[in-house]
PDB file of C-alpha atoms and ligand atoms in Angstrom:
ATOM      1  CA  MET O 247      11.109  12.184 -20.036  1.00 57.00           C
ATOM      2  CA  THR O 248      13.193  14.272 -17.866  1.00 69.00           C
ATOM      3  CA  ASN O 249      17.079  14.877 -17.826  1.00 86.00           C
ATOM      4  CA  LEU O 250      17.473  14.737 -13.995  1.00 93.00           C
ATOM      5  CA  GLU O 251      18.756  11.732 -12.919  1.00 95.00           C
ATOM      6  CA  TYR O 252      19.336  11.011  -9.057  1.00 96.00           C
ATOM      7  CA  LYS O 253      22.846  11.672  -7.694  1.00 95.00           C
ATOM      8  CA  CYS O 254      23.900  11.448  -4.189  1.00 95.00           C
ATOM      9  CA  GLN O 255      26.264  14.624  -2.836  1.00 94.00           C
ATOM     10  CA  LEU O 256      27.420  12.299  -0.678  1.00 93.00           C
ATOM     11  CA  CYS O 257      27.021  15.256   2.813  1.00 94.00           C
ATOM     12  CA  GLY O 258      26.058  12.868   5.239  1.00 94.00           C
ATOM     13  CA  THR O 259      22.915  14.794   5.579  1.00 92.00           C
ATOM     14  CA  CYS O 260      20.167  11.924   5.929  1.00 93.00           C
ATOM     15  CA  CYS O 261      22.582  10.102   8.334  1.00 95.00           C
ATOM     16  CA  HIS O 262      22.940  12.741  10.867  1.00 93.00           C
ATOM     17  CA  GLU O 263      20.235  14.770  12.700  1.00 89.00           C
ATOM     18  CA  ILE O 264      20.263  18.574  11.637  1.00 80.00           C
ATOM     19  CA  PRO O 265      21.444  20.973  13.970  1.00 74.00           C
ATOM     20  CA  GLY O 266      17.957  23.040  16.001  1.00 69.00           C
ATOM     21  CA  GLU O 267      15.619  21.740  13.409  1.00 63.00           C
ATOM     22  CA  TYR O 268      15.587  17.568  13.145  1.00 65.00           C
ATOM     23  CA  VAL O 269      14.980  14.679  15.148  1.00 71.00           C
ATOM     24  CA  LYS O 270      16.266  12.104  12.640  1.00 76.00           C
ATOM     25  CA  ARG O 271      14.588   8.759  12.047  1.00 83.00           C
ATOM     26  CA  ILE O 272      16.260   6.285  10.649  1.00 90.00           C
ATOM     27  CA  PRO O 273      13.551   2.875  10.802  1.00 91.00           C
ATOM     28  CA  ILE O 274      14.900  -0.417  11.275  1.00 96.00           C
ATOM     29  CA  TYR O 275      12.444  -3.930  11.414  1.00 97.00           C
ATOM     30  CA  PRO O 276      13.715  -6.254  13.850  1.00 97.00           C
ATOM     31  CA  ASP O 277      15.464  -9.142  11.702  1.00 97.00           C
ATOM     32  CA  GLU O 278      17.731  -5.506  10.335  1.00 97.00           C
ATOM     33  CA  ALA O 279      18.511  -4.859  13.614  1.00 97.00           C
ATOM     34  CA  ASP O 280      19.151  -7.985  14.566  1.00 97.00           C
ATOM     35  CA  ARG O 281      22.325  -8.208  11.731  1.00 97.00           C
ATOM     36  CA  LEU O 282      22.634  -4.764  12.413  1.00 97.00           C
ATOM     37  CA  ILE O 283      23.584  -5.429  16.169  1.00 98.00           C
ATOM     38  CA  GLU O 284      26.200  -8.884  14.884  1.00 98.00           C
ATOM     39  CA  ILE O 285      27.640  -6.413  12.737  1.00 98.00           C
ATOM     40  CA  ALA O 286      28.287  -4.043  15.231  1.00 98.00           C
ATOM     41  CA  LYS O 287      29.629  -6.495  18.255  1.00 98.00           C
ATOM     42  CA  LYS O 288      32.005  -7.891  15.255  1.00 97.00           C
ATOM     43  CA  ARG O 289      33.520  -4.480  14.317  1.00 97.00           C
ATOM     44  CA  ASN O 290      33.027  -2.652  18.120  1.00 97.00           C
ATOM     45  CA  VAL O 291      30.842  -0.049  17.337  1.00 97.00           C
ATOM     46  CA  ASP O 292      28.589   1.515  19.590  1.00 96.00           C
ATOM     47  CA  PHE O 293      24.907   0.750  18.309  1.00 96.00           C
ATOM     48  CA  ARG O 294      21.310   0.626  19.797  1.00 96.00           C
ATOM     49  CA  ILE O 295      18.248   1.360  19.050  1.00 96.00           C
ATOM     50  CA  ILE O 296      15.629   2.601  20.546  1.00 95.00           C
ATOM     51  CA  GLU O 297      11.649   1.406  19.987  1.00 96.00           C
ATOM     52  CA  ASP O 298       9.778   3.147  16.946  1.00 93.00           C
ATOM     53  CA  LEU O 299       6.704   2.140  15.801  1.00 92.00           C
ATOM     54  CA  VAL O 300       4.257   0.342  18.212  1.00 95.00           C
ATOM     55  CA  PHE O 301       0.848  -0.888  19.448  1.00 94.00           C
ATOM     56  CA  PRO O 302      -0.240  -2.090  22.178  1.00 96.00           C
ATOM     57  CA  ASP O 303      -2.016  -4.688  22.062  1.00 97.00           C
ATOM     58  CA  ILE O 304      -4.614  -4.463  25.008  1.00 96.00           C
ATOM     59  CA  LYS O 305      -6.241  -8.154  25.182  1.00 97.00           C
ATOM     60  CA  ASN O 306      -2.544  -9.685  25.335  1.00 97.00           C
ATOM     61  CA  GLU O 307      -1.269  -6.459  27.604  1.00 97.00           C
ATOM     62  CA  LYS O 308       1.951  -6.552  25.858  1.00 98.00           C
ATOM     63  CA  ILE O 309       3.325  -4.033  23.307  1.00 98.00           C
ATOM     64  CA  MET O 310       3.716  -4.973  19.989  1.00 97.00           C
ATOM     65  CA  VAL O 311       6.912  -3.580  18.816  1.00 97.00           C
ATOM     66  CA  LEU O 312       7.143  -3.229  14.314  1.00 95.00           C
ATOM     67  CA  THR O 313      10.314  -0.960  14.004  1.00 95.00           C
ATOM     68  CA  TYR O 314      13.512   0.845  15.872  1.00 96.00           C
ATOM     69  CA  ARG O 315      15.573   3.281  14.933  1.00 95.00           C
ATOM     70  CA  ILE O 316      18.839   4.207  15.407  1.00 95.00           C
ATOM     71  CA  ARG O 317      19.816   5.840  18.285  1.00 94.00           C
ATOM     72  CA  LEU O 318      21.985   8.468  16.849  1.00 93.00           C
ATOM     73  CA  ASP O 319      25.527   8.964  18.500  1.00 93.00           C
ATOM     74  CA  ASN O 320      25.690  11.147  21.509  1.00 90.00           C
ATOM     75  CA  GLU O 321      28.966  13.107  19.904  1.00 91.00           C
ATOM     76  CA  SER O 322      29.239  13.149  16.504  1.00 91.00           C
ATOM     77  CA  LYS O 323      24.879  13.481  16.506  1.00 91.00           C
ATOM     78  CA  GLY O 324      24.887  10.569  13.624  1.00 94.00           C
ATOM     79  CA  CYS O 325      24.566   7.138  13.052  1.00 96.00           C
ATOM     80  CA  PRO O 326      27.020   5.082  14.069  1.00 97.00           C
ATOM     81  CA  PHE O 327      28.307   3.333  10.882  1.00 97.00           C
ATOM     82  CA  TYR O 328      28.986   6.147   9.365  1.00 97.00           C
ATOM     83  CA  SER O 329      32.433   7.595   9.137  1.00 96.00           C
ATOM     84  CA  LYS O 330      33.588  11.014   8.256  1.00 93.00           C
ATOM     85  CA  THR O 331      35.840   9.836   5.613  1.00 94.00           C
ATOM     86  CA  THR O 332      33.879   6.663   3.518  1.00 94.00           C
ATOM     87  CA  GLY O 333      30.592   7.789   4.741  1.00 95.00           C
ATOM     88  CA  CYS O 334      28.132   4.527   5.684  1.00 97.00           C
ATOM     89  CA  THR O 335      30.424   1.685   6.502  1.00 97.00           C
ATOM     90  CA  ILE O 336      27.572  -1.336   5.978  1.00 97.00           C
ATOM     91  CA  GLN O 337      26.480  -0.230   2.072  1.00 95.00           C
ATOM     92  CA  ASP O 338      25.593  -3.697   1.121  1.00 94.00           C
ATOM     93  CA  VAL O 339      23.793  -4.618   4.544  1.00 95.00           C
ATOM     94  CA  LYS O 340      21.743  -0.879   5.155  1.00 97.00           C
ATOM     95  CA  PRO O 341      18.341  -0.851   5.785  1.00 96.00           C
ATOM     96  CA  LEU O 342      15.886  -0.600   3.458  1.00 96.00           C
ATOM     97  CA  ALA O 343      15.122   2.859   4.361  1.00 96.00           C
ATOM     98  CA  CYS O 344      19.152   3.744   3.649  1.00 97.00           C
ATOM     99  CA  GLN O 345      19.076   2.271   0.360  1.00 97.00           C
ATOM    100  CA  ALA O 346      15.259   3.821  -0.552  1.00 97.00           C
ATOM    101  CA  TYR O 347      16.501   7.380   0.581  1.00 96.00           C
ATOM    102  CA  PRO O 348      15.705   9.803  -0.546  1.00 96.00           C
ATOM    103  CA  LEU O 349      12.767   8.038  -1.291  1.00 96.00           C
ATOM    104  CA  ALA O 350      10.428   7.048   1.935  1.00 94.00           C
ATOM    105  CA  LEU O 351       7.810   6.405   3.591  1.00 92.00           C
ATOM    106  CA  LYS O 352       5.055   8.894   4.649  1.00 89.00           C
ATOM    107  CA  ARG O 353       2.441   7.430   6.736  1.00 85.00           C
ATOM    108  CA  LEU O 354      -0.889   8.275   5.397  1.00 87.00           C
ATOM    109  CA  ASP O 355      -2.796   7.209   8.931  1.00 82.00           C
ATOM    110  CA  ALA O 356      -2.154   3.977  11.305  1.00 74.00           C
ATOM    111  CA  PHE O 357      -2.192   2.137   8.661  1.00 78.00           C
ATOM    112  CA  ASN O 358      -1.065   3.357   5.095  1.00 85.00           C
ATOM    113  CA  PHE O 359       2.306   4.074   3.659  1.00 88.00           C
ATOM    114  CA  ALA O 360       3.097   5.894   0.521  1.00 91.00           C
ATOM    115  CA  ILE O 361       5.655   6.036  -0.988  1.00 93.00           C
ATOM    116  CA  SER O 362       7.231   9.733  -0.829  1.00 92.00           C
ATOM    117  CA  ILE O 363      10.706  12.520  -1.199  1.00 93.00           C
ATOM    118  CA  ASP O 364      12.389  13.248   2.046  1.00 92.00           C
ATOM    119  CA  PRO O 365      12.624  16.659   1.398  1.00 90.00           C
ATOM    120  CA  LEU O 366      15.736  17.256   3.541  1.00 90.00           C
ATOM    121  CA  CYS O 367      18.012  15.276   1.129  1.00 94.00           C
ATOM    122  CA  ASN O 368      20.525  18.061  -0.365  1.00 95.00           C
ATOM    123  CA  PHE O 369      20.174  16.543  -4.268  1.00 97.00           C
ATOM    124  CA  VAL O 370      16.163  17.113  -3.290  1.00 96.00           C
ATOM    125  CA  ILE O 371      17.099  20.545  -2.217  1.00 95.00           C
ATOM    126  CA  MET O 372      18.992  21.767  -4.764  1.00 96.00           C
ATOM    127  CA  ASN O 373      16.339  20.504  -7.442  1.00 96.00           C
ATOM    128  CA  TYR O 374      12.766  20.749  -5.579  1.00 93.00           C
ATOM    129  CA  ASP O 375      11.653  22.987  -8.331  1.00 92.00           C
ATOM    130  CA  GLU O 376      11.452  19.404 -10.656  1.00 92.00           C
ATOM    131  CA  LEU O 377      10.380  17.446  -8.311  1.00 93.00           C
ATOM    132  CA  GLU O 378       8.014  19.508  -7.644  1.00 90.00           C
ATOM    133  CA  LYS O 379       6.292  18.877 -10.220  1.00 88.00           C
ATOM    134  CA  THR O 380       7.207  15.091 -11.449  1.00 87.00           C
ATOM    135  CA  ASP O 381       5.149  12.636 -11.410  1.00 86.00           C
ATOM    136  CA  LEU O 382       5.054   9.093 -10.524  1.00 83.00           C
ATOM    137  CA  GLU O 383       6.171   7.630 -13.607  1.00 87.00           C
ATOM    138  CA  LYS O 384       9.356  10.676 -13.661  1.00 90.00           C
ATOM    139  CA  LEU O 385      10.482   9.807 -10.003  1.00 90.00           C
ATOM    140  CA  ARG O 386      10.940   6.368 -11.398  1.00 92.00           C
ATOM    141  CA  GLU O 387      13.163   7.789 -14.129  1.00 93.00           C
ATOM    142  CA  ILE O 388      14.904   9.898 -11.451  1.00 96.00           C
ATOM    143  CA  PHE O 389      15.373   7.365  -9.518  1.00 96.00           C
ATOM    144  CA  LYS O 390      16.847   4.779 -11.311  1.00 95.00           C
ATOM    145  CA  GLU O 391      17.920   2.385  -8.473  1.00 96.00           C
ATOM    146  CA  GLU O 392      16.219   3.839  -5.171  1.00 97.00           C
ATOM    147  CA  TYR O 393      12.810   3.399  -6.644  1.00 96.00           C
ATOM    148  CA  PRO O 394      12.721  -0.360  -6.364  1.00 96.00           C
ATOM    149  CA  LYS O 395      14.525  -0.019  -3.041  1.00 96.00           C
ATOM    150  CA  ALA O 396      11.339   2.511  -2.388  1.00 96.00           C
ATOM    151  CA  GLU O 397       8.865  -0.305  -2.883  1.00 96.00           C
ATOM    152  CA  ASN O 398      10.557  -2.966  -1.622  1.00 96.00           C
ATOM    153  CA  PHE O 399      10.624  -1.685   1.833  1.00 95.00           C
ATOM    154  CA  TYR O 400       7.093  -0.145   0.955  1.00 95.00           C
ATOM    155  CA  ARG O 401       5.847  -4.211   0.212  1.00 95.00           C
ATOM    156  CA  LYS O 402       7.709  -4.707   3.248  1.00 95.00           C
ATOM    157  CA  ASN O 403       5.709  -2.590   5.293  1.00 93.00           C
ATOM    158  CA  LYS O 404       2.464  -4.116   3.714  1.00 93.00           C
ATOM    159  CA  LYS O 405       3.342  -7.355   4.533  1.00 95.00           C
ATOM    160  CA  LEU O 406       3.517  -6.076   8.482  1.00 94.00           C
ATOM    161  CA  MET O 407       0.241  -3.559   8.410  1.00 92.00           C
ATOM    162  CA  PHE O 408      -1.804  -7.258   7.159  1.00 93.00           C
ATOM    163  CA  LYS O 409      -0.230  -9.050   9.624  1.00 96.00           C
ATOM    164  CA  ILE O 410      -1.336  -6.792  12.599  1.00 94.00           C
ATOM    165  CA  ARG O 411      -5.080  -6.526  10.704  1.00 93.00           C
ATOM    166  CA  LYS O 412      -4.680 -10.429  10.385  1.00 95.00           C
ATOM    167  CA  LEU O 413      -4.637 -10.951  13.883  1.00 96.00           C
ATOM    168  CA  GLU O 414      -6.867  -8.278  15.397  1.00 95.00           C
ATOM    169  CA  VAL O 415      -9.380  -9.407  12.660  1.00 96.00           C
ATOM    170  CA  THR O 416      -8.392 -12.734  13.821  1.00 97.00           C
ATOM    171  CA  ASN O 417      -9.444 -11.660  17.106  1.00 97.00           C
ATOM    172  CA  LYS O 418      -5.596 -13.268  18.791  1.00 97.00           C
ATOM    173  CA  ILE O 419      -4.879  -9.311  19.492  1.00 97.00           C
ATOM    174  CA  LYS O 420      -6.522  -5.820  19.921  1.00 96.00           C
ATOM    175  CA  ILE O 421      -5.725  -2.190  19.228  1.00 95.00           C
ATOM    176  CA  PRO O 422      -7.213   0.297  21.181  1.00 93.00           C
ATOM    177  CA  HIS O 423      -8.880   2.957  18.016  1.00 85.00           C
ATOM    178  CA  GLU O 424      -8.409   5.237  20.695  1.00 87.00           C
ATOM    179  CA  ILE O 425      -6.421   5.948  23.243  1.00 87.00           C
ATOM    180  CA  ASN O 426      -5.448   8.519  25.339  1.00 92.00           C
ATOM    181  CA  LEU O 427      -1.092   9.515  26.952  1.00 94.00           C
ATOM    182  CA  GLU O 428      -1.376   8.490  30.012  1.00 95.00           C
ATOM    183  CA  ASN O 429      -2.613   4.739  29.444  1.00 94.00           C
ATOM    184  CA  PHE O 430      -0.360   4.029  26.649  1.00 95.00           C
ATOM    185  CA  ASN O 431       2.388   5.647  28.789  1.00 96.00           C
ATOM    186  CA  ASP O 432       1.405   3.267  31.453  1.00 96.00           C
ATOM    187  CA  TYR O 433       1.467   0.321  28.724  1.00 97.00           C
ATOM    188  CA  LEU O 434       4.981   1.339  27.783  1.00 97.00           C
ATOM    189  CA  LYS O 435       5.864   1.378  31.526  1.00 97.00           C
ATOM    190  CA  ARG O 436       4.377  -1.950  32.727  1.00 97.00           C
ATOM    191  CA  TRP O 437       3.586  -4.593  29.117  1.00 98.00           C
ATOM    192  CA  ASN O 438       6.135  -6.528  28.056  1.00 98.00           C
ATOM    193  CA  ARG O 439       7.328  -6.947  23.968  1.00 98.00           C
ATOM    194  CA  THR O 440       6.455  -8.877  21.220  1.00 97.00           C
ATOM    195  CA  GLU O 441       8.052  -7.938  18.097  1.00 97.00           C
ATOM    196  CA  ILE O 442       5.848  -8.406  14.645  1.00 96.00           C
ATOM    197  CA  ARG O 443       8.523  -9.809  11.858  1.00 96.00           C
ATOM    198  CA  VAL O 444       8.032 -10.324   8.458  1.00 93.00           C
ATOM    199  CA  ASN O 445      10.308 -11.938   5.603  1.00 82.00           C
TER     200      ASN O 445
HETATM  201  S1  SF4 B 258      23.262   2.379   7.960  1.00 81.94           S
HETATM  202 FE1  SF4 B 258      24.631   3.909   7.010  1.00 81.94          FE
HETATM  203  S2  SF4 B 258      22.997   4.925   5.479  1.00 81.94           S
HETATM  204 FE2  SF4 B 258      22.157   4.452   6.779  1.00 81.94          FE
HETATM  205  S3  SF4 B 258      22.079   6.418   8.272  1.00 81.94           S
HETATM  206 FE3  SF4 B 258      23.694   4.651   9.529  1.00 81.94          FE
HETATM  207  S4  SF4 B 258      25.268   5.395   7.759  1.00 81.94           S
HETATM  208 FE4  SF4 B 258      23.542   6.762   6.567  1.00 81.94          FE
HETATM  209  S1  SF4 B 259      21.230  13.965   2.203  1.00 81.94           S
HETATM  210 FE1  SF4 B 259      20.776  13.542   0.494  1.00 81.94          FE
HETATM  211  S2  SF4 B 259      22.823  13.997  -1.183  1.00 81.94           S
HETATM  212 FE2  SF4 B 259      22.896  14.186   1.459  1.00 81.94          FE
HETATM  213  S3  SF4 B 259      24.045  12.115   1.106  1.00 81.94           S
HETATM  214 FE3  SF4 B 259      22.203  12.400   2.285  1.00 81.94          FE
HETATM  215  S4  SF4 B 259      21.331  11.027   0.053  1.00 81.94           S
HETATM  216 FE4  SF4 B 259      23.030  11.596  -0.696  1.00 81.94          FE
END
């Protein structure tokens, strides 16, 4: 048993870029992007997304978009849904990545991910020594609310990867196993997009 319990310090670091150090990446799935675009329209928030995880499909000459990321506000360098006074203004509908935070998905290879802890969260920094020693069971205790969200995040990601693999083995798409940057950039410029969605 551990006595440590996750308590957000409400510092807002996770909703902003860390100057000079780190480009903040807040990943969202296409269905989440749709939802946030609708909310932003209603609230007149300047909300924009950038393609994040994409695979080229050389069979159909398309770019498959698996996730987007939130474009940070030019001035505040933060998520456009962040308020200096009240923090996240979409608490009830925030993306899975934010619900799970400071737990995150770490990419192991092209198709595999694992649940990990983001070392840039201030709670994590404050408790680094203890968290470094924790096993999975303890992590579940420390991040009682966030761990199940991280599992949902993991499951959704896994479904997405399975969907891609299935399309691949049934010959509906072809993803190059090796690709040079020049070709990839050329595909990005020329090819249409197709979103890959899962529930
Ligand atoms: S959606 Fe909310 S929690 Fe997520 S980055 Fe934006 S303000 Fe922060
Ligand atoms: S960085 Fe960590 S402690 Fe700070 S607001 Fe984000 S989750 Fe909370």
